[in-house]
Coordinates of C-alpha atoms in Angstrom, one line a residue:
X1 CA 24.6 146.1 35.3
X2 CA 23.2 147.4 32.1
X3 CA 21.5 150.9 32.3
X4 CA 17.8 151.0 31.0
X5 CA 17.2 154.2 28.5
X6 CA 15.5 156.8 29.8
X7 CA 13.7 159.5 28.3
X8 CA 14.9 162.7 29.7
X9 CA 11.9 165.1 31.0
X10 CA 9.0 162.9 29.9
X11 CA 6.4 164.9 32.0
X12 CA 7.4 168.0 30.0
X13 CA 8.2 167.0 26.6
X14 CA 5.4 164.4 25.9
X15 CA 2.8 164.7 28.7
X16 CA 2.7 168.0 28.8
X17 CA 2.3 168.1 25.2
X18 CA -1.0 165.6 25.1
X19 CA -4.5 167.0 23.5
X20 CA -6.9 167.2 26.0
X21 CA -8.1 163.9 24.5
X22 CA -5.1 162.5 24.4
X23 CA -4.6 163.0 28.6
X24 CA -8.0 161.6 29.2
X25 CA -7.0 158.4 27.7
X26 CA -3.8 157.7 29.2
X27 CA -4.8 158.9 32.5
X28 CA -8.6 158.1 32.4
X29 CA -9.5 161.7 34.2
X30 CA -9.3 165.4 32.1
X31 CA -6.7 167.6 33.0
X32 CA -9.0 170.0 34.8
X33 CA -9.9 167.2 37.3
X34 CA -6.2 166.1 37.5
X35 CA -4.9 169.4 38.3
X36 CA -7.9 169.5 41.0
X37 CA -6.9 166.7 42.8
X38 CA -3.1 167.4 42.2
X39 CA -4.1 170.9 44.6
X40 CA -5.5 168.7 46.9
X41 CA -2.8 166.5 47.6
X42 CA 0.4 167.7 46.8
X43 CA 1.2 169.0 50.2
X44 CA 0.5 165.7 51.5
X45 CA 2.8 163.8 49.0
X46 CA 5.5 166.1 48.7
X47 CA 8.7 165.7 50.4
X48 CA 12.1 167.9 51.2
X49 CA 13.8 165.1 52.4
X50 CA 16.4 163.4 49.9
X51 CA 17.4 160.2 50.6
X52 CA 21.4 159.5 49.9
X53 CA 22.1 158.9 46.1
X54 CA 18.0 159.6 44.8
X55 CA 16.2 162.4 43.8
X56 CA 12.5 163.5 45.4
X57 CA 9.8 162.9 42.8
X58 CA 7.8 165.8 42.1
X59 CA 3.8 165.9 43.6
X60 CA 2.8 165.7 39.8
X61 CA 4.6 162.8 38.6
X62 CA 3.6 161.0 41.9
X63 CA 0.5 161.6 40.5
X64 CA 0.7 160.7 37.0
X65 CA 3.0 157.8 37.6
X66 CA -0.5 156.5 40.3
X67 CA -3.1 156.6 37.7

């Protein structure tokens, strides 16, 4: 099976490094409003259980990777 590339840390070397403009066009909401609902819900879709062999996706990229 061939492995797909990855970019390592994504969220935190490119998203996080998006113009305000430039969220609000990949994501279609500002980054006030994101974090907003991100506050709402991240107890809800967070998890401490680890499934054998994968890692827990953080609340944000949940988030990100939904809209």
């Amino acid at each position: 099976m061939e492995l797909r590339p990855r970019v390592e840390k994504f969220i935190e070397k490119v998203v996080d490094s998006y113009t305000d403009e430039e969220f609000r066009i990949n994501f279609r909401m500002n980054r006030r409003t994101f974090n907003d609902v991100l506050t709402l819900i991240a107890d809800k879709i967070s998890t401490q259980d680890v499934d054998v062999g994968h890692h827990t996706i953080p609340a944000k990229a949940q988030l990100l990777i939904a809209l």
